[in-house]
Amino acid sequence: MASYFYCSFMPTLLCAFFVIQTLGFSHTKALTNVSCIGAEREALLKFKQDLTDPSRRLGSWTTEGCCEWEGVKCSKKTGHVSKLDLRNPCDDIESAASEYLDLSFNDFVTHKTRMFLTSLHKLEYLNLSFAGHGHISNQLSNLSSLRYLDLSGWNWWEPSLRTENLQSLSTFSNLKYLDLSYTSLINPKEWLSLVSMLSSLEFLLLMGCDLEDASASLPINFTSLIFLDLSQNSMNSSIPPWFQNFSKLEHLDVSDNDLQGIFPTIILENSQRLKFLDVSSNRMEGELLKNSSIFCNLQVLKLSSNKFSGRIFDTKDGALNCGRSNLKIVDVYNNNFSGHLPNQFGNFKDLQFLDFSQNSISGPILDAVGQLLSLRMLNLSFNKLSRNIPESIGQISNLELDGIVNQLHFAKLTNLTVLKIYSNGLVINVTASWVPPFQIQEILMSSCKVGPEFPNWLRTQKKVSVLDMSNASISDEVPKWLSNVLSSIEQLDFSGNMLKGDISRIIGKEMPLLTQVSLSRNNLSGKIPNSLCMSDELSLLDLSKNRLFGRLPRCWKKSQALLEWISLGENKLNGQIPKSLCHLEQLKILGLHGNGLDGVLPKCLLKLDLVILDLSGNQFTGRIPLFGNPRSFEIIDLGRNYFTNDIPLQLCHFANLQYLSLSHNNLSGGIPHCFNNFSRMWANSTLYFSSMGGISIEFTSTLPYLFSIDLSSNGLDGQIPEGLTWLARLQNLNLSQNKLIGKIPSDIGNLNYLESLDLSNNKLSDEIPPSISNLHFLSHLDLSNNNLSGPIPLGNQLSTLNDQSIYGGNNGLCGPPLLKVCPHDELNHTGKQDYHNSSKDESYEGDSIHMWFYSGSGVGFLVTFMGFYGILHSKKSWRISYFQLVDTIIRKLSIVGMITIFWFKRAFQIQ
């Protein structure tokens, strides 16, 4: 890492430089062998006294000849210091400017610094890139001689400098180079008109400046521009007409914006010098590649992730007007291009990178592709191309294709060092006796059909450092010679095959350079080799889902400081966890699930900063030990073991915990009331899951729920803590098969995302809270075998959970879906019948007209009623919709009305 200057009194530097400039450039006679001008030497030494220089970059500032000091340049004509370059040595940028000040990659832009900068009237080159924070003073406008100005920052989320007012730029009439990338512009809307006033400007970089306006109405003149970068802004308009004025432009980058509409090809026609065009990651449309003649001078063309359509490089006569294209990079990934590949591939002799993937291109892969002798990368995947790959394509060193590859495709690749041919449909068809013409270093063949036999041609390779044949359909015995081929291996991945034999044939020998190894989902046997303890560079070890047996290695050591991931689950390992595993201080993920490991967990293990710990499905005993760093754990699974005693209260400090399983153990005591401290599961928490290069996402892809608490099948007693209802992001809550008593928390409906709730086989009592009907995502519910009583709540998602077994074993429950009618409803039903009979007697005493009216109404109602009943009986969807509507009406009607509708519903109860 480059060292940095830290200035305790930065204005001293500027005083020194000011003295150097103003002491009098009166010497006109050419000087030779000038050692230094005394006054300037003293000014530089005074500046040095106020600097902290830990890397001793100014160690040469002791001799008499200051013109020979590091970072100091003197004029050969006058002998005066003309250039002071204190740039941190990240890289080197040369400048022809005679008055030069480079303070980039430092951290000393203070208020006093900016005041003194304004005094350097003759300064032509000023580089303050990555040089601290703060505002850039308007007084920089005094530097009227500037030709090069770089105020760029690090990135869009941490801008280094802020410009108070862009008006100061208008005075830089001589400015040719301006870089304000990632600089926070306080008033970005005025940027366009002000920058266009710089008539001499040739290079303009405004990357990541939050520019939203590229107004088409302003009279803009950028005829002098050679280089323009407006990428990573927020421009959400069409491309304005003033883009057509770039007669001298060679480089145009407007990528990562929100530009829309049809891309005007007149820009390319008017910009005959254009060599670089990047409009990727916008919403541009049109048939931009319809005619390849407009790309004669272009070297880099990037159109990826837009909505461009039409045919690709289609000319009427099959030839370019310019005879030969200069294109080296073509990236049109993720668009809507269609048609066949162009016939005139022979015109693109300089092409090195070609990505047509994720389009709708059809037809054959032409033999002409093999004529692209400069091509190093070709990606035609996710199109509609034929799987017949021409043999001429063997000139290409990197392939991403669908089809069949045989040894003729590799016949001329004598200098091949990287082989990258991964695809779900690619078939590798070579003979067992084939000897490749190359010595490969990196082999990336994931998801290709390499097997079923083990590739014998690997035996000839002596320099392999990266080998990825994951999911390669190999179901063969591991050859004995393989460990010799892998002696210098760094990354190894054979996961997802059906490899057989002893694992020592793969990693039996010491592999000092090994960083990552994944052999999961195979059929390997044997003991885990101790040679893995000798790999100090190892960061990932995944041997899960095999038939490995024996004890875990006991030779882990502190020198393996990079090891973050160990997954050995679903094997046949036994014995205890060795204490030497605690030496792996950077370990983040430990998966030992589904083995036969036993004993007591070493206390030191849980002092590591683990993120994921899965020890489920083993035979561990004793208490759950106290965990270490409460901020690290996100997933803990200790289920299906023999742990005893209470749940440790220290778990409550794990604010980032989002998956906890202690199920199927012998735990006792109550559920800690402080589980509501799991703030990652709160409603207002930020959805986040840590990932180490995507590894943890793969690990957790097999978890049924991302937010879950499972304490089932233990001996827990006491009440369910009300605080659990704070965890609104919970998807699964399983407290079944314990000895819990008391009520179900009344606010259980606050668990808005709950998909599965299992409280069965406890001793819970009282009524089911009505709020349970608010669980709109609930797909699994089990409240059986408790002491619950009262009516079952109705409505919403509960109406789809009509299995009576959900509520079985609770003799006090009543109401749908149970056949048992609640006592209160029976009483109301009887009262309803008495009321109906008395009304009928009174009707006979009334007028005969009324008798006729009610009789007719009764017949009509009966016919309508029976017809409606028939529909409800035959169409389940109608029944569900009807009773959901009735549920809504129930909540709004009076008590008498509610009783009437309830009995009406019982007559047509959903089966």
PDB file of N, CA and C in Angstrom, residues 521-579:
ATOM      1  N   ARG A 521     -20.691 -33.061  -3.132  1.00  0.00           N
ATOM      2  CA  ARG A 521     -21.666 -33.753  -3.965  1.00  0.00           C
ATOM      3  C   ARG A 521     -20.998 -34.732  -4.927  1.00  0.00           C
ATOM      4  N   ASN A 522     -20.171 -35.602  -4.342  1.00  0.00           N
ATOM      5  CA  ASN A 522     -19.561 -36.695  -5.073  1.00  0.00           C
ATOM      6  C   ASN A 522     -19.785 -37.988  -4.289  1.00  0.00           C
ATOM      7  N   ASN A 523     -18.997 -39.001  -4.588  1.00  0.00           N
ATOM      8  CA  ASN A 523     -19.106 -40.289  -3.907  1.00  0.00           C
ATOM      9  C   ASN A 523     -17.748 -40.715  -3.377  1.00  0.00           C
ATOM     10  N   LEU A 524     -16.981 -39.726  -2.907  1.00  0.00           N
ATOM     11  CA  LEU A 524     -15.630 -39.971  -2.427  1.00  0.00           C
ATOM     12  C   LEU A 524     -15.654 -40.597  -1.037  1.00  0.00           C
ATOM     13  N   SER A 525     -14.655 -41.407  -0.752  1.00  0.00           N
ATOM     14  CA  SER A 525     -14.545 -42.077   0.543  1.00  0.00           C
ATOM     15  C   SER A 525     -13.170 -41.814   1.143  1.00  0.00           C
ATOM     16  N   GLY A 526     -12.893 -42.430   2.279  1.00  0.00           N
ATOM     17  CA  GLY A 526     -11.608 -42.264   2.944  1.00  0.00           C
ATOM     18  C   GLY A 526     -11.640 -41.210   4.031  1.00  0.00           C
ATOM     19  N   LYS A 527     -10.496 -40.998   4.645  1.00  0.00           N
ATOM     20  CA  LYS A 527     -10.353 -40.009   5.710  1.00  0.00           C
ATOM     21  C   LYS A 527      -9.913 -38.660   5.129  1.00  0.00           C
ATOM     22  N   ILE A 528     -10.246 -37.609   5.846  1.00  0.00           N
ATOM     23  CA  ILE A 528      -9.831 -36.270   5.408  1.00  0.00           C
ATOM     24  C   ILE A 528      -8.320 -36.167   5.557  1.00  0.00           C
ATOM     25  N   PRO A 529      -7.586 -35.887   4.482  1.00  0.00           N
ATOM     26  CA  PRO A 529      -6.117 -35.894   4.544  1.00  0.00           C
ATOM     27  C   PRO A 529      -5.580 -34.792   5.458  1.00  0.00           C
ATOM     28  N   ASN A 530      -4.551 -35.145   6.250  1.00  0.00           N
ATOM     29  CA  ASN A 530      -3.880 -34.155   7.094  1.00  0.00           C
ATOM     30  C   ASN A 530      -3.081 -33.155   6.273  1.00  0.00           C
ATOM     31  N   SER A 531      -2.877 -33.459   4.990  1.00  0.00           N
ATOM     32  CA  SER A 531      -2.116 -32.533   4.145  1.00  0.00           C
ATOM     33  C   SER A 531      -2.807 -31.187   4.015  1.00  0.00           C
ATOM     34  N   LEU A 532      -4.121 -31.154   4.268  1.00  0.00           N
ATOM     35  CA  LEU A 532      -4.831 -29.876   4.201  1.00  0.00           C
ATOM     36  C   LEU A 532      -4.331 -28.904   5.259  1.00  0.00           C
ATOM     37  N   CYS A 533      -3.816 -29.415   6.362  1.00  0.00           N
ATOM     38  CA  CYS A 533      -3.282 -28.548   7.421  1.00  0.00           C
ATOM     39  C   CYS A 533      -1.987 -27.865   6.987  1.00  0.00           C
ATOM     40  N   MET A 534      -1.376 -28.344   5.911  1.00  0.00           N
ATOM     41  CA  MET A 534      -0.124 -27.776   5.443  1.00  0.00           C
ATOM     42  C   MET A 534      -0.352 -26.643   4.439  1.00  0.00           C
ATOM     43  N   SER A 535      -1.613 -26.416   4.069  1.00  0.00           N
ATOM     44  CA  SER A 535      -1.922 -25.399   3.059  1.00  0.00           C
ATOM     45  C   SER A 535      -2.232 -24.076   3.753  1.00  0.00           C
ATOM     46  N   ASP A 536      -1.216 -23.253   3.942  1.00  0.00           N
ATOM     47  CA  ASP A 536      -1.385 -21.982   4.653  1.00  0.00           C
ATOM     48  C   ASP A 536      -2.156 -20.947   3.841  1.00  0.00           C
ATOM     49  N   GLU A 537      -2.303 -21.161   2.527  1.00  0.00           N
ATOM     50  CA  GLU A 537      -3.042 -20.229   1.686  1.00  0.00           C
ATOM     51  C   GLU A 537      -4.522 -20.590   1.574  1.00  0.00           C
ATOM     52  N   LEU A 538      -4.926 -21.689   2.187  1.00  0.00           N
ATOM     53  CA  LEU A 538      -6.287 -22.195   2.024  1.00  0.00           C
ATOM     54  C   LEU A 538      -7.301 -21.223   2.630  1.00  0.00           C
ATOM     55  N   SER A 539      -8.353 -20.896   1.854  1.00  0.00           N
ATOM     56  CA  SER A 539      -9.421 -20.023   2.344  1.00  0.00           C
ATOM     57  C   SER A 539     -10.778 -20.710   2.329  1.00  0.00           C
ATOM     58  N   LEU A 540     -10.969 -21.731   1.477  1.00  0.00           N
ATOM     59  CA  LEU A 540     -12.260 -22.416   1.366  1.00  0.00           C
ATOM     60  C   LEU A 540     -12.026 -23.908   1.246  1.00  0.00           C
ATOM     61  N   LEU A 541     -12.756 -24.685   2.067  1.00  0.00           N
ATOM     62  CA  LEU A 541     -12.690 -26.139   2.042  1.00  0.00           C
ATOM     63  C   LEU A 541     -14.109 -26.678   2.095  1.00  0.00           C
ATOM     64  N   ASP A 542     -14.553 -27.315   1.014  1.00  0.00           N
ATOM     65  CA  ASP A 542     -15.901 -27.883   0.947  1.00  0.00           C
ATOM     66  C   ASP A 542     -15.806 -29.327   0.474  1.00  0.00           C
ATOM     67  N   LEU A 543     -15.998 -30.260   1.426  1.00  0.00           N
ATOM     68  CA  LEU A 543     -15.981 -31.691   1.135  1.00  0.00           C
ATOM     69  C   LEU A 543     -17.322 -32.323   1.487  1.00  0.00           C
ATOM     70  N   SER A 544     -18.358 -31.525   1.547  1.00  0.00           N
ATOM     71  CA  SER A 544     -19.657 -32.000   2.010  1.00  0.00           C
ATOM     72  C   SER A 544     -20.298 -32.966   1.010  1.00  0.00           C
ATOM     73  N   LYS A 545     -21.244 -33.763   1.538  1.00  0.00           N
ATOM     74  CA  LYS A 545     -22.047 -34.686   0.736  1.00  0.00           C
ATOM     75  C   LYS A 545     -21.177 -35.696  -0.002  1.00  0.00           C
ATOM     76  N   ASN A 546     -20.352 -36.415   0.766  1.00  0.00           N
ATOM     77  CA  ASN A 546     -19.578 -37.530   0.268  1.00  0.00           C
ATOM     78  C   ASN A 546     -19.744 -38.702   1.237  1.00  0.00           C
ATOM     79  N   ARG A 547     -18.791 -39.636   1.245  1.00  0.00           N
ATOM     80  CA  ARG A 547     -18.828 -40.773   2.175  1.00  0.00           C
ATOM     81  C   ARG A 547     -17.554 -40.827   2.990  1.00  0.00           C
ATOM     82  N   LEU A 548     -17.055 -39.661   3.373  1.00  0.00           N
ATOM     83  CA  LEU A 548     -15.836 -39.581   4.169  1.00  0.00           C
ATOM     84  C   LEU A 548     -16.102 -40.072   5.583  1.00  0.00           C
ATOM     85  N   PHE A 549     -15.111 -40.699   6.189  1.00  0.00           N
ATOM     86  CA  PHE A 549     -15.271 -41.244   7.536  1.00  0.00           C
ATOM     87  C   PHE A 549     -14.040 -40.914   8.371  1.00  0.00           C
ATOM     88  N   GLY A 550     -14.075 -41.332   9.632  1.00  0.00           N
ATOM     89  CA  GLY A 550     -12.957 -41.086  10.534  1.00  0.00           C
ATOM     90  C   GLY A 550     -13.091 -39.761  11.266  1.00  0.00           C
ATOM     91  N   ARG A 551     -12.038 -39.374  11.929  1.00  0.00           N
ATOM     92  CA  ARG A 551     -12.036 -38.168  12.746  1.00  0.00           C
ATOM     93  C   ARG A 551     -11.622 -36.944  11.935  1.00  0.00           C
ATOM     94  N   LEU A 552     -11.970 -35.780  12.447  1.00  0.00           N
ATOM     95  CA  LEU A 552     -11.517 -34.532  11.845  1.00  0.00           C
ATOM     96  C   LEU A 552     -10.022 -34.370  12.061  1.00  0.00           C
ATOM     97  N   PRO A 553      -9.315 -33.751  11.113  1.00  0.00           N
ATOM     98  CA  PRO A 553      -7.879 -33.490  11.323  1.00  0.00           C
ATOM     99  C   PRO A 553      -7.650 -32.671  12.597  1.00  0.00           C
ATOM    100  N   ARG A 554      -6.577 -32.976  13.309  1.00  0.00           N
ATOM    101  CA  ARG A 554      -6.253 -32.278  14.559  1.00  0.00           C
ATOM    102  C   ARG A 554      -5.027 -31.390  14.401  1.00  0.00           C
ATOM    103  N   CYS A 555      -4.652 -31.131  13.158  1.00  0.00           N
ATOM    104  CA  CYS A 555      -3.385 -30.447  12.911  1.00  0.00           C
ATOM    105  C   CYS A 555      -3.559 -29.002  12.466  1.00  0.00           C
ATOM    106  N   TRP A 556      -4.783 -28.429  12.593  1.00  0.00           N
ATOM    107  CA  TRP A 556      -4.990 -27.047  12.167  1.00  0.00           C
ATOM    108  C   TRP A 556      -4.078 -26.120  12.965  1.00  0.00           C
ATOM    109  N   LYS A 557      -3.579 -25.078  12.309  1.00  0.00           N
ATOM    110  CA  LYS A 557      -2.612 -24.218  12.983  1.00  0.00           C
ATOM    111  C   LYS A 557      -2.868 -22.749  12.674  1.00  0.00           C
ATOM    112  N   LYS A 558      -2.282 -21.876  13.478  1.00  0.00           N
ATOM    113  CA  LYS A 558      -2.522 -20.437  13.364  1.00  0.00           C
ATOM    114  C   LYS A 558      -2.040 -19.865  12.042  1.00  0.00           C
ATOM    115  N   SER A 559      -1.069 -20.503  11.409  1.00  0.00           N
ATOM    116  CA  SER A 559      -0.551 -19.985  10.147  1.00  0.00           C
ATOM    117  C   SER A 559      -1.587 -20.050   9.030  1.00  0.00           C
ATOM    118  N   GLN A 560      -2.663 -20.811   9.247  1.00  0.00           N
ATOM    119  CA  GLN A 560      -3.745 -20.864   8.252  1.00  0.00           C
ATOM    120  C   GLN A 560      -4.712 -19.705   8.500  1.00  0.00           C
ATOM    121  N   ALA A 561      -4.184 -18.520   8.429  1.00  0.00           N
ATOM    122  CA  ALA A 561      -4.929 -17.318   8.815  1.00  0.00           C
ATOM    123  C   ALA A 561      -5.960 -16.895   7.783  1.00  0.00           C
ATOM    124  N   LEU A 562      -5.943 -17.515   6.596  1.00  0.00           N
ATOM    125  CA  LEU A 562      -6.882 -17.115   5.544  1.00  0.00           C
ATOM    126  C   LEU A 562      -8.115 -18.003   5.482  1.00  0.00           C
ATOM    127  N   LEU A 563      -8.133 -19.092   6.240  1.00  0.00           N
ATOM    128  CA  LEU A 563      -9.217 -20.060   6.132  1.00  0.00           C
ATOM    129  C   LEU A 563     -10.492 -19.503   6.757  1.00  0.00           C
ATOM    130  N   GLU A 564     -11.517 -19.280   5.912  1.00  0.00           N
ATOM    131  CA  GLU A 564     -12.779 -18.689   6.353  1.00  0.00           C
ATOM    132  C   GLU A 564     -13.952 -19.651   6.242  1.00  0.00           C
ATOM    133  N   TRP A 565     -13.815 -20.697   5.479  1.00  0.00           N
ATOM    134  CA  TRP A 565     -14.973 -21.540   5.148  1.00  0.00           C
ATOM    135  C   TRP A 565     -14.577 -23.010   5.267  1.00  0.00           C
ATOM    136  N   ILE A 566     -15.290 -23.767   6.110  1.00  0.00           N
ATOM    137  CA  ILE A 566     -15.128 -25.216   6.199  1.00  0.00           C
ATOM    138  C   ILE A 566     -16.511 -25.842   6.167  1.00  0.00           C
ATOM    139  N   SER A 567     -16.765 -26.674   5.166  1.00  0.00           N
ATOM    140  CA  SER A 567     -18.038 -27.383   5.058  1.00  0.00           C
ATOM    141  C   SER A 567     -17.742 -28.861   4.866  1.00  0.00           C
ATOM    142  N   LEU A 568     -18.056 -29.669   5.893  1.00  0.00           N
ATOM    143  CA  LEU A 568     -17.806 -31.105   5.869  1.00  0.00           C
ATOM    144  C   LEU A 568     -19.088 -31.878   6.158  1.00  0.00           C
ATOM    145  N   GLY A 569     -20.229 -31.238   5.980  1.00  0.00           N
ATOM    146  CA  GLY A 569     -21.498 -31.836   6.327  1.00  0.00           C
ATOM    147  C   GLY A 569     -21.881 -33.016   5.454  1.00  0.00           C
ATOM    148  N   GLU A 570     -22.795 -33.838   5.990  1.00  0.00           N
ATOM    149  CA  GLU A 570     -23.360 -34.980   5.294  1.00  0.00           C
ATOM    150  C   GLU A 570     -22.290 -35.957   4.823  1.00  0.00           C
ATOM    151  N   ASN A 571     -21.457 -36.364   5.767  1.00  0.00           N
ATOM    152  CA  ASN A 571     -20.498 -37.433   5.574  1.00  0.00           C
ATOM    153  C   ASN A 571     -20.707 -38.462   6.693  1.00  0.00           C
ATOM    154  N   LYS A 572     -19.689 -39.228   7.017  1.00  0.00           N
ATOM    155  CA  LYS A 572     -19.774 -40.245   8.074  1.00  0.00           C
ATOM    156  C   LYS A 572     -18.669 -40.038   9.100  1.00  0.00           C
ATOM    157  N   LEU A 573     -18.385 -38.786   9.392  1.00  0.00           N
ATOM    158  CA  LEU A 573     -17.321 -38.456  10.326  1.00  0.00           C
ATOM    159  C   LEU A 573     -17.752 -38.740  11.755  1.00  0.00           C
ATOM    160  N   ASN A 574     -16.775 -39.045  12.610  1.00  0.00           N
ATOM    161  CA  ASN A 574     -17.080 -39.302  14.017  1.00  0.00           C
ATOM    162  C   ASN A 574     -16.014 -38.683  14.903  1.00  0.00           C
ATOM    163  N   GLY A 575     -16.171 -38.875  16.221  1.00  0.00           N
ATOM    164  CA  GLY A 575     -15.225 -38.314  17.170  1.00  0.00           C
ATOM    165  C   GLY A 575     -15.590 -36.895  17.567  1.00  0.00           C
ATOM    166  N   GLN A 576     -14.702 -36.253  18.277  1.00  0.00           N
ATOM    167  CA  GLN A 576     -14.953 -34.916  18.801  1.00  0.00           C
ATOM    168  C   GLN A 576     -14.351 -33.845  17.890  1.00  0.00           C
ATOM    169  N   ILE A 577     -14.826 -32.615  18.078  1.00  0.00           N
ATOM    170  CA  ILE A 577     -14.248 -31.477  17.368  1.00  0.00           C
ATOM    171  C   ILE A 577     -12.902 -31.158  18.001  1.00  0.00           C
ATOM    172  N   PRO A 578     -11.819 -31.166  17.233  1.00  0.00           N
ATOM    173  CA  PRO A 578     -10.504 -30.906  17.825  1.00  0.00           C
ATOM    174  C   PRO A 578     -10.349 -29.448  18.249  1.00  0.00           C
ATOM    175  N   LYS A 579      -9.641 -29.232  19.352  1.00  0.00           N
ATOM    176  CA  LYS A 579      -9.416 -27.870  19.816  1.00  0.00           C
ATOM    177  C   LYS A 579      -8.533 -27.077  18.862  1.00  0.00           C
TER     178      LYS A 579
END
